[in-house]
JSON list of C-alpha atoms in Angstrom, two decimals:
[
{"chain": "A", "resi": 294, "resn": "VAL", "atom": "CA", "xyz": [-16.01, -4.10, -4.94]},
{"chain": "A", "resi": 295, "resn": "ASN", "atom": "CA", "xyz": [-19.64, -5.21, -5.21]},
{"chain": "A", "resi": 296, "resn": "GLY", "atom": "CA", "xyz": [-22.11, -4.65, -2.34]},
{"chain": "A", "resi": 297, "resn": "VAL", "atom": "CA", "xyz": [-19.57, -5.36, 0.41]},
{"chain": "A", "resi": 298, "resn": "THR", "atom": "CA", "xyz": [-20.71, -5.42, 4.03]},
{"chain": "A", "resi": 299, "resn": "PHE", "atom": "CA", "xyz": [-18.43, -6.26, 6.97]},
{"chain": "A", "resi": 300, "resn": "HIS", "atom": "CA", "xyz": [-18.74, -6.35, 10.77]},
{"chain": "A", "resi": 301, "resn": "TYR", "atom": "CA", "xyz": [-15.94, -6.72, 13.30]},
{"chain": "A", "resi": 302, "resn": "ASN", "atom": "CA", "xyz": [-16.59, -9.31, 15.98]},
{"chain": "A", "resi": 303, "resn": "GLY", "atom": "CA", "xyz": [-18.56, -7.92, 18.88]},
{"chain": "A", "resi": 304, "resn": "GLN", "atom": "CA", "xyz": [-19.69, -4.78, 17.08]},
{"chain": "A", "resi": 305, "resn": "ASN", "atom": "CA", "xyz": [-23.31, -4.17, 16.19]},
{"chain": "A", "resi": 306, "resn": "ALA", "atom": "CA", "xyz": [-22.73, -1.43, 13.61]},
{"chain": "A", "resi": 307, "resn": "PRO", "atom": "CA", "xyz": [-21.07, -2.55, 10.37]},
{"chain": "A", "resi": 308, "resn": "ALA", "atom": "CA", "xyz": [-17.60, -1.23, 9.55]},
{"chain": "A", "resi": 309, "resn": "LEU", "atom": "CA", "xyz": [-18.72, -1.23, 5.92]},
{"chain": "A", "resi": 310, "resn": "SER", "atom": "CA", "xyz": [-22.25, -1.40, 4.55]},
{"chain": "A", "resi": 311, "resn": "ASN", "atom": "CA", "xyz": [-23.12, -2.19, 0.92]},
{"chain": "A", "resi": 312, "resn": "VAL", "atom": "CA", "xyz": [-20.01, -0.55, -0.57]},
{"chain": "A", "resi": 313, "resn": "SER", "atom": "CA", "xyz": [-19.59, -0.77, -4.34]},
{"chain": "A", "resi": 314, "resn": "PHE", "atom": "CA", "xyz": [-17.11, 0.74, -6.81]},
{"chain": "A", "resi": 315, "resn": "SER", "atom": "CA", "xyz": [-14.85, -0.37, -9.64]},
{"chain": "A", "resi": 316, "resn": "LEU", "atom": "CA", "xyz": [-11.21, 0.33, -10.37]},
{"chain": "A", "resi": 317, "resn": "LYS", "atom": "CA", "xyz": [-9.95, 0.16, -13.96]},
{"chain": "A", "resi": 318, "resn": "PRO", "atom": "CA", "xyz": [-6.38, -0.76, -14.95]},
{"chain": "A", "resi": 319, "resn": "GLY", "atom": "CA", "xyz": [-4.14, 2.27, -14.50]},
{"chain": "A", "resi": 320, "resn": "GLU", "atom": "CA", "xyz": [-6.84, 4.29, -12.68]},
{"chain": "A", "resi": 321, "resn": "ARG", "atom": "CA", "xyz": [-6.23, 6.11, -9.38]},
{"chain": "A", "resi": 322, "resn": "VAL", "atom": "CA", "xyz": [-9.15, 6.17, -6.97]},
{"chain": "A", "resi": 323, "resn": "GLY", "atom": "CA", "xyz": [-9.18, 7.90, -3.59]},
{"chain": "A", "resi": 324, "resn": "ILE", "atom": "CA", "xyz": [-11.10, 6.70, -0.53]},
{"chain": "A", "resi": 325, "resn": "ILE", "atom": "CA", "xyz": [-11.90, 9.52, 1.89]},
{"chain": "A", "resi": 326, "resn": "GLY", "atom": "CA", "xyz": [-13.76, 9.49, 5.20]},
{"chain": "A", "resi": 327, "resn": "ARG", "atom": "CA", "xyz": [-13.65, 10.33, 8.87]},
{"chain": "A", "resi": 328, "resn": "SER", "atom": "CA", "xyz": [-12.06, 8.13, 11.50]},
{"chain": "A", "resi": 329, "resn": "GLY", "atom": "CA", "xyz": [-14.09, 4.93, 11.86]},
{"chain": "A", "resi": 330, "resn": "SER", "atom": "CA", "xyz": [-15.71, 5.19, 8.44]},
{"chain": "A", "resi": 331, "resn": "GLY", "atom": "CA", "xyz": [-14.12, 1.92, 7.27]},
{"chain": "A", "resi": 332, "resn": "LYS", "atom": "CA", "xyz": [-11.37, 3.22, 4.97]},
{"chain": "A", "resi": 333, "resn": "SER", "atom": "CA", "xyz": [-8.58, 0.99, 6.27]},
{"chain": "A", "resi": 334, "resn": "THR", "atom": "CA", "xyz": [-11.01, -1.90, 6.71]},
{"chain": "A", "resi": 335, "resn": "LEU", "atom": "CA", "xyz": [-11.78, -1.70, 3.00]},
{"chain": "A", "resi": 336, "resn": "ALA", "atom": "CA", "xyz": [-8.07, -1.74, 2.15]},
{"chain": "A", "resi": 337, "resn": "ARG", "atom": "CA", "xyz": [-7.54, -4.81, 4.34]},
{"chain": "A", "resi": 338, "resn": "LEU", "atom": "CA", "xyz": [-10.49, -6.58, 2.76]},
{"chain": "A", "resi": 339, "resn": "VAL", "atom": "CA", "xyz": [-8.96, -6.00, -0.67]},
{"chain": "A", "resi": 340, "resn": "MET", "atom": "CA", "xyz": [-5.68, -7.40, 0.64]},
{"chain": "A", "resi": 341, "resn": "GLY", "atom": "CA", "xyz": [-7.49, -10.56, 1.78]},
{"chain": "A", "resi": 342, "resn": "PHE", "atom": "CA", "xyz": [-6.85, -9.99, 5.50]},
{"chain": "A", "resi": 343, "resn": "TYR", "atom": "CA", "xyz": [-10.62, -10.32, 6.08]},
{"chain": "A", "resi": 344, "resn": "GLU", "atom": "CA", "xyz": [-13.53, -11.73, 4.09]},
{"chain": "A", "resi": 345, "resn": "PRO", "atom": "CA", "xyz": [-16.76, -9.78, 3.49]},
{"chain": "A", "resi": 346, "resn": "GLU", "atom": "CA", "xyz": [-19.97, -11.05, 5.08]},
{"chain": "A", "resi": 347, "resn": "GLU", "atom": "CA", "xyz": [-21.95, -9.94, 2.05]},
{"chain": "A", "resi": 348, "resn": "GLY", "atom": "CA", "xyz": [-20.93, -8.96, -1.46]},
{"chain": "A", "resi": 349, "resn": "GLN", "atom": "CA", "xyz": [-17.81, -9.70, -3.46]},
{"chain": "A", "resi": 350, "resn": "LEU", "atom": "CA", "xyz": [-14.33, -8.36, -4.04]},
{"chain": "A", "resi": 351, "resn": "LEU", "atom": "CA", "xyz": [-13.26, -9.16, -7.59]},
{"chain": "A", "resi": 352, "resn": "LEU", "atom": "CA", "xyz": [-9.84, -8.99, -9.23]},
{"chain": "A", "resi": 353, "resn": "ASP", "atom": "CA", "xyz": [-9.91, -9.40, -13.00]},
{"chain": "A", "resi": 354, "resn": "GLY", "atom": "CA", "xyz": [-13.37, -10.93, -12.61]},
{"chain": "A", "resi": 355, "resn": "LEU", "atom": "CA", "xyz": [-12.31, -13.51, -9.99]},
{"chain": "A", "resi": 356, "resn": "ASP", "atom": "CA", "xyz": [-13.60, -13.50, -6.42]},
{"chain": "A", "resi": 357, "resn": "LEU", "atom": "CA", "xyz": [-10.64, -12.92, -4.08]},
{"chain": "A", "resi": 358, "resn": "ARG", "atom": "CA", "xyz": [-11.73, -15.93, -2.05]},
{"chain": "A", "resi": 359, "resn": "GLN", "atom": "CA", "xyz": [-10.92, -18.14, -5.04]},
{"chain": "A", "resi": 360, "resn": "LEU", "atom": "CA", "xyz": [-7.32, -16.91, -5.22]},
{"chain": "A", "resi": 361, "resn": "ASP", "atom": "CA", "xyz": [-4.36, -18.30, -3.32]},
{"chain": "A", "resi": 362, "resn": "VAL", "atom": "CA", "xyz": [-3.20, -15.75, -0.74]},
{"chain": "A", "resi": 363, "resn": "ALA", "atom": "CA", "xyz": [0.37, -15.78, -2.08]},
{"chain": "A", "resi": 364, "resn": "ASP", "atom": "CA", "xyz": [-0.87, -15.11, -5.62]},
{"chain": "A", "resi": 365, "resn": "LEU", "atom": "CA", "xyz": [-3.12, -12.33, -4.37]},
{"chain": "A", "resi": 366, "resn": "ARG", "atom": "CA", "xyz": [-0.29, -10.61, -2.48]},
{"chain": "A", "resi": 367, "resn": "GLN", "atom": "CA", "xyz": [1.92, -10.85, -5.56]},
{"chain": "A", "resi": 368, "resn": "GLN", "atom": "CA", "xyz": [-0.65, -8.88, -7.57]},
{"chain": "A", "resi": 369, "resn": "ILE", "atom": "CA", "xyz": [-1.34, -6.24, -4.91]},
{"chain": "A", "resi": 370, "resn": "GLY", "atom": "CA", "xyz": [1.22, -3.90, -3.34]},
{"chain": "A", "resi": 371, "resn": "TYR", "atom": "CA", "xyz": [0.28, -2.54, 0.09]},
{"chain": "A", "resi": 372, "resn": "VAL", "atom": "CA", "xyz": [1.77, 0.43, 1.96]},
{"chain": "A", "resi": 373, "resn": "ALA", "atom": "CA", "xyz": [0.34, 1.51, 5.33]},
{"chain": "A", "resi": 374, "resn": "HIS", "atom": "CA", "xyz": [1.65, 3.94, 7.93]},
{"chain": "A", "resi": 375, "resn": "ASP", "atom": "CA", "xyz": [1.49, 1.32, 10.69]},
{"chain": "A", "resi": 376, "resn": "LEU", "atom": "CA", "xyz": [3.21, -1.56, 8.88]},
{"chain": "A", "resi": 377, "resn": "PRO", "atom": "CA", "xyz": [6.33, -2.53, 10.87]},
{"chain": "A", "resi": 378, "resn": "LEU", "atom": "CA", "xyz": [9.62, -3.58, 9.34]},
{"chain": "A", "resi": 379, "resn": "LEU", "atom": "CA", "xyz": [11.38, -6.80, 10.28]},
{"chain": "A", "resi": 380, "resn": "ALA", "atom": "CA", "xyz": [14.26, -6.67, 12.73]},
{"chain": "A", "resi": 381, "resn": "GLY", "atom": "CA", "xyz": [16.61, -7.62, 9.90]},
{"chain": "A", "resi": 382, "resn": "SER", "atom": "CA", "xyz": [18.42, -5.89, 7.07]},
{"chain": "A", "resi": 383, "resn": "LEU", "atom": "CA", "xyz": [17.29, -3.59, 4.29]},
{"chain": "A", "resi": 384, "resn": "ARG", "atom": "CA", "xyz": [17.57, -6.54, 1.91]},
{"chain": "A", "resi": 385, "resn": "ASP", "atom": "CA", "xyz": [15.41, -8.76, 4.15]},
{"chain": "A", "resi": 386, "resn": "ASN", "atom": "CA", "xyz": [12.68, -6.13, 4.27]},
{"chain": "A", "resi": 387, "resn": "LEU", "atom": "CA", "xyz": [12.78, -5.34, 0.56]},
{"chain": "A", "resi": 388, "resn": "THR", "atom": "CA", "xyz": [12.36, -8.95, -0.51]},
{"chain": "A", "resi": 389, "resn": "LEU", "atom": "CA", "xyz": [9.92, -10.07, 2.20]},
{"chain": "A", "resi": 390, "resn": "GLY", "atom": "CA", "xyz": [7.23, -12.22, 0.57]},
{"chain": "A", "resi": 391, "resn": "ALA", "atom": "CA", "xyz": [8.61, -11.72, -2.95]},
{"chain": "A", "resi": 392, "resn": "ARG", "atom": "CA", "xyz": [9.10, -14.71, -5.20]},
{"chain": "A", "resi": 393, "resn": "TYR", "atom": "CA", "xyz": [11.82, -15.15, -7.83]},
{"chain": "A", "resi": 394, "resn": "ILE", "atom": "CA", "xyz": [13.11, -11.58, -7.56]},
{"chain": "A", "resi": 395, "resn": "SER", "atom": "CA", "xyz": [16.48, -10.93, -9.19]},
{"chain": "A", "resi": 396, "resn": "ASP", "atom": "CA", "xyz": [19.13, -8.69, -7.66]},
{"chain": "A", "resi": 397, "resn": "SER", "atom": "CA", "xyz": [18.84, -6.40, -10.67]},
{"chain": "A", "resi": 398, "resn": "ARG", "atom": "CA", "xyz": [15.11, -5.91, -10.06]},
{"chain": "A", "resi": 399, "resn": "MET", "atom": "CA", "xyz": [15.69, -5.22, -6.37]},
{"chain": "A", "resi": 400, "resn": "LEU", "atom": "CA", "xyz": [18.35, -2.64, -7.22]},
{"chain": "A", "resi": 401, "resn": "GLU", "atom": "CA", "xyz": [16.11, -1.04, -9.84]},
{"chain": "A", "resi": 402, "resn": "VAL", "atom": "CA", "xyz": [13.25, -0.47, -7.39]},
{"chain": "A", "resi": 403, "resn": "ALA", "atom": "CA", "xyz": [15.62, 0.54, -4.59]},
{"chain": "A", "resi": 404, "resn": "GLU", "atom": "CA", "xyz": [17.11, 3.23, -6.83]},
{"chain": "A", "resi": 405, "resn": "LEU", "atom": "CA", "xyz": [13.68, 4.45, -7.86]},
{"chain": "A", "resi": 406, "resn": "THR", "atom": "CA", "xyz": [12.40, 4.82, -4.27]},
{"chain": "A", "resi": 407, "resn": "GLY", "atom": "CA", "xyz": [15.57, 6.20, -2.72]},
{"chain": "A", "resi": 408, "resn": "VAL", "atom": "CA", "xyz": [16.40, 3.07, -0.73]},
{"chain": "A", "resi": 409, "resn": "THR", "atom": "CA", "xyz": [19.74, 2.79, -2.56]},
{"chain": "A", "resi": 410, "resn": "GLU", "atom": "CA", "xyz": [20.82, 5.98, -0.78]},
{"chain": "A", "resi": 411, "resn": "LEU", "atom": "CA", "xyz": [20.06, 4.34, 2.58]},
{"chain": "A", "resi": 412, "resn": "ALA", "atom": "CA", "xyz": [22.38, 1.50, 1.61]},
{"chain": "A", "resi": 413, "resn": "ARG", "atom": "CA", "xyz": [25.11, 3.88, 0.44]},
{"chain": "A", "resi": 414, "resn": "GLN", "atom": "CA", "xyz": [25.03, 5.70, 3.80]},
{"chain": "A", "resi": 415, "resn": "HIS", "atom": "CA", "xyz": [26.03, 2.56, 5.73]},
{"chain": "A", "resi": 416, "resn": "PRO", "atom": "CA", "xyz": [29.17, 0.39, 5.51]},
{"chain": "A", "resi": 417, "resn": "GLN", "atom": "CA", "xyz": [27.02, -2.77, 5.34]},
{"chain": "A", "resi": 418, "resn": "GLY", "atom": "CA", "xyz": [25.06, -1.53, 2.33]},
{"chain": "A", "resi": 419, "resn": "PHE", "atom": "CA", "xyz": [21.85, -3.48, 1.78]},
{"chain": "A", "resi": 420, "resn": "ASP", "atom": "CA", "xyz": [22.78, -5.62, 4.78]},
{"chain": "A", "resi": 421, "resn": "ARG", "atom": "CA", "xyz": [22.31, -2.50, 6.93]},
{"chain": "A", "resi": 422, "resn": "PRO", "atom": "CA", "xyz": [20.20, -3.39, 10.01]},
{"chain": "A", "resi": 423, "resn": "VAL", "atom": "CA", "xyz": [16.92, -1.52, 10.40]},
{"chain": "A", "resi": 424, "resn": "GLY", "atom": "CA", "xyz": [16.26, -2.37, 14.05]},
{"chain": "A", "resi": 425, "resn": "GLU", "atom": "CA", "xyz": [13.15, -3.72, 15.77]},
{"chain": "A", "resi": 426, "resn": "ARG", "atom": "CA", "xyz": [10.12, -2.51, 13.78]},
{"chain": "A", "resi": 427, "resn": "GLY", "atom": "CA", "xyz": [12.49, -0.32, 11.74]},
{"chain": "A", "resi": 428, "resn": "GLN", "atom": "CA", "xyz": [13.41, 1.93, 14.68]},
{"chain": "A", "resi": 429, "resn": "LEU", "atom": "CA", "xyz": [16.88, 2.67, 13.24]},
{"chain": "A", "resi": 430, "resn": "LEU", "atom": "CA", "xyz": [15.24, 4.45, 10.29]},
{"chain": "A", "resi": 431, "resn": "SER", "atom": "CA", "xyz": [13.21, 7.65, 10.15]},
{"chain": "A", "resi": 432, "resn": "GLY", "atom": "CA", "xyz": [9.50, 7.57, 9.30]},
{"chain": "A", "resi": 433, "resn": "GLY", "atom": "CA", "xyz": [10.20, 8.66, 5.74]},
{"chain": "A", "resi": 434, "resn": "GLN", "atom": "CA", "xyz": [12.92, 6.04, 5.32]},
{"chain": "A", "resi": 435, "resn": "ARG", "atom": "CA", "xyz": [10.60, 3.30, 6.55]},
{"chain": "A", "resi": 436, "resn": "GLN", "atom": "CA", "xyz": [7.93, 4.41, 4.07]},
{"chain": "A", "resi": 437, "resn": "ALA", "atom": "CA", "xyz": [10.49, 4.32, 1.25]},
{"chain": "A", "resi": 438, "resn": "VAL", "atom": "CA", "xyz": [11.38, 0.72, 2.14]},
{"chain": "A", "resi": 439, "resn": "LEU", "atom": "CA", "xyz": [7.70, -0.28, 2.32]},
{"chain": "A", "resi": 440, "resn": "LEU", "atom": "CA", "xyz": [7.02, 1.40, -1.03]},
{"chain": "A", "resi": 441, "resn": "ALA", "atom": "CA", "xyz": [9.96, -0.38, -2.65]},
{"chain": "A", "resi": 442, "resn": "ARG", "atom": "CA", "xyz": [8.73, -3.71, -1.28]},
{"chain": "A", "resi": 443, "resn": "ALA", "atom": "CA", "xyz": [5.22, -3.03, -2.59]},
{"chain": "A", "resi": 444, "resn": "LEU", "atom": "CA", "xyz": [6.50, -2.28, -6.10]},
{"chain": "A", "resi": 445, "resn": "LEU", "atom": "CA", "xyz": [9.01, -5.13, -6.31]},
{"chain": "A", "resi": 446, "resn": "ASP", "atom": "CA", "xyz": [6.64, -7.61, -7.98]},
{"chain": "A", "resi": 447, "resn": "LYS", "atom": "CA", "xyz": [5.20, -5.00, -10.42]},
{"chain": "A", "resi": 448, "resn": "PRO", "atom": "CA", "xyz": [1.72, -5.26, -8.86]},
{"chain": "A", "resi": 449, "resn": "ASN", "atom": "CA", "xyz": [-1.49, -4.73, -10.81]},
{"chain": "A", "resi": 450, "resn": "LEU", "atom": "CA", "xyz": [-2.87, -2.76, -7.84]},
{"chain": "A", "resi": 451, "resn": "LEU", "atom": "CA", "xyz": [-1.08, -0.49, -5.37]},
{"chain": "A", "resi": 452, "resn": "ILE", "atom": "CA", "xyz": [-2.89, 0.38, -2.09]},
{"chain": "A", "resi": 453, "resn": "LEU", "atom": "CA", "xyz": [-1.67, 3.39, -0.09]},
{"chain": "A", "resi": 454, "resn": "ASP", "atom": "CA", "xyz": [-3.34, 3.39, 3.33]},
{"chain": "A", "resi": 455, "resn": "GLU", "atom": "CA", "xyz": [-2.74, 6.72, 5.13]},
{"chain": "A", "resi": 456, "resn": "PRO", "atom": "CA", "xyz": [0.83, 6.83, 3.76]},
{"chain": "A", "resi": 457, "resn": "MET", "atom": "CA", "xyz": [1.46, 10.44, 4.86]},
{"chain": "A", "resi": 458, "resn": "GLN", "atom": "CA", "xyz": [0.79, 9.91, 8.55]},
{"chain": "A", "resi": 459, "resn": "GLY", "atom": "CA", "xyz": [3.80, 10.79, 10.66]},
{"chain": "A", "resi": 460, "resn": "LEU", "atom": "CA", "xyz": [5.97, 12.02, 7.77]},
{"chain": "A", "resi": 461, "resn": "ASP", "atom": "CA", "xyz": [7.92, 15.26, 7.75]},
{"chain": "A", "resi": 462, "resn": "PRO", "atom": "CA", "xyz": [6.97, 17.93, 5.15]},
{"chain": "A", "resi": 463, "resn": "ASP", "atom": "CA", "xyz": [9.97, 17.23, 2.88]},
{"chain": "A", "resi": 464, "resn": "THR", "atom": "CA", "xyz": [9.13, 13.52, 2.71]},
{"chain": "A", "resi": 465, "resn": "GLU", "atom": "CA", "xyz": [5.49, 14.35, 1.99]},
{"chain": "A", "resi": 466, "resn": "VAL", "atom": "CA", "xyz": [6.53, 16.47, -0.98]},
{"chain": "A", "resi": 467, "resn": "TRP", "atom": "CA", "xyz": [8.75, 13.66, -2.27]},
{"chain": "A", "resi": 468, "resn": "LEU", "atom": "CA", "xyz": [5.99, 11.08, -1.94]},
{"chain": "A", "resi": 469, "resn": "TYR", "atom": "CA", "xyz": [3.45, 13.34, -3.69]},
{"chain": "A", "resi": 470, "resn": "GLN", "atom": "CA", "xyz": [5.82, 13.74, -6.61]},
{"chain": "A", "resi": 471, "resn": "PHE", "atom": "CA", "xyz": [6.83, 10.09, -6.71]},
{"chain": "A", "resi": 472, "resn": "ILE", "atom": "CA", "xyz": [3.24, 8.84, -6.90]},
{"chain": "A", "resi": 473, "resn": "ASP", "atom": "CA", "xyz": [2.33, 11.44, -9.51]},
{"chain": "A", "resi": 474, "resn": "GLU", "atom": "CA", "xyz": [5.27, 10.52, -11.71]},
{"chain": "A", "resi": 475, "resn": "LEU", "atom": "CA", "xyz": [5.40, 6.73, -11.43]},
{"chain": "A", "resi": 476, "resn": "PRO", "atom": "CA", "xyz": [7.37, 5.56, -14.48]},
{"chain": "A", "resi": 477, "resn": "GLU", "atom": "CA", "xyz": [5.45, 3.87, -17.24]},
{"chain": "A", "resi": 478, "resn": "PHE", "atom": "CA", "xyz": [6.88, 0.43, -16.45]},
{"chain": "A", "resi": 479, "resn": "LEU", "atom": "CA", "xyz": [5.37, 0.66, -12.93]},
{"chain": "A", "resi": 480, "resn": "ARG", "atom": "CA", "xyz": [1.93, 1.92, -14.00]},
{"chain": "A", "resi": 481, "resn": "CYS", "atom": "CA", "xyz": [-0.79, 0.12, -12.07]},
{"chain": "A", "resi": 482, "resn": "ALA", "atom": "CA", "xyz": [-4.20, 0.78, -10.61]},
{"chain": "A", "resi": 483, "resn": "MET", "atom": "CA", "xyz": [-3.95, 2.72, -7.36]},
{"chain": "A", "resi": 484, "resn": "LEU", "atom": "CA", "xyz": [-6.22, 2.94, -4.31]},
{"chain": "A", "resi": 485, "resn": "VAL", "atom": "CA", "xyz": [-5.38, 5.92, -2.08]},
{"chain": "A", "resi": 486, "resn": "VAL", "atom": "CA", "xyz": [-6.92, 5.75, 1.42]},
{"chain": "A", "resi": 487, "resn": "SER", "atom": "CA", "xyz": [-6.76, 8.83, 3.64]},
{"chain": "A", "resi": 488, "resn": "HIS", "atom": "CA", "xyz": [-8.67, 11.24, 5.87]},
{"chain": "A", "resi": 489, "resn": "ASP", "atom": "CA", "xyz": [-6.72, 14.09, 4.17]},
{"chain": "A", "resi": 490, "resn": "LEU", "atom": "CA", "xyz": [-8.75, 15.40, 1.24]},
{"chain": "A", "resi": 491, "resn": "HIS", "atom": "CA", "xyz": [-5.77, 17.36, -0.12]},
{"chain": "A", "resi": 492, "resn": "TRP", "atom": "CA", "xyz": [-3.63, 14.22, -0.38]},
{"chain": "A", "resi": 493, "resn": "VAL", "atom": "CA", "xyz": [-6.46, 12.14, -1.83]},
{"chain": "A", "resi": 494, "resn": "MET", "atom": "CA", "xyz": [-7.29, 14.76, -4.45]},
{"chain": "A", "resi": 495, "resn": "LYS", "atom": "CA", "xyz": [-3.62, 15.12, -5.41]},
{"chain": "A", "resi": 496, "resn": "GLY", "atom": "CA", "xyz": [-3.01, 11.39, -5.69]},
{"chain": "A", "resi": 497, "resn": "SER", "atom": "CA", "xyz": [-6.31, 10.34, -7.28]},
{"chain": "A", "resi": 498, "resn": "ARG", "atom": "CA", "xyz": [-8.43, 10.92, -10.35]},
{"chain": "A", "resi": 499, "resn": "ARG", "atom": "CA", "xyz": [-11.72, 9.88, -8.70]},
{"chain": "A", "resi": 500, "resn": "VAL", "atom": "CA", "xyz": [-12.75, 10.14, -5.03]},
{"chain": "A", "resi": 501, "resn": "ILE", "atom": "CA", "xyz": [-15.19, 7.96, -3.08]},
{"chain": "A", "resi": 502, "resn": "CYS", "atom": "CA", "xyz": [-16.43, 9.17, 0.30]},
{"chain": "A", "resi": 503, "resn": "LEU", "atom": "CA", "xyz": [-17.26, 6.63, 3.02]},
{"chain": "A", "resi": 504, "resn": "ASN", "atom": "CA", "xyz": [-19.76, 7.92, 5.56]},
{"chain": "A", "resi": 505, "resn": "LYS", "atom": "CA", "xyz": [-19.32, 7.08, 9.24]},
{"chain": "A", "resi": 506, "resn": "HIS", "atom": "CA", "xyz": [-22.10, 4.78, 10.52]}
]
């Protein structure tokens, strides 16, 4: 991230102003800040949802604007508290947007994230319906499915955008431990975005504070 500035349409104050930092392979960096400081905006810029007005976002030395969106999403896993699930099955939601994923890989990640247990609890298994926006699952179960989806393609970068919001204490403990003990074959750079300093400090090795404009 090199000197990035971004405005939303109709707003005079920038959501982000001249933000710069680097993220090395395998490093965990936390982004902390108050509401409106641009934390989630930064995550969405990295995902390619928006383009910066000034500055660059680089991945392995390439400007994100030079990359095909499908290729970019394959390299970056994204988990946010407000991401809805499709009104389909567990399988549909796990493999959404993934390319050339084998059943063995899907089962491997499902087992790792606890999604396999969701399938075992239902007679339809991985064809279990999740309901509109995932309403047939609990908040923790939805986050497990989103995390499994994000890890399916073995991304080079994993973005966690306020992943603890709305979770019960037991699920929070599980997610803390899961992130801290990601198996070696899933090691990737990680960007942890949150207003909760405790979570950011626990999940990160370096913390960057965004000031509210």
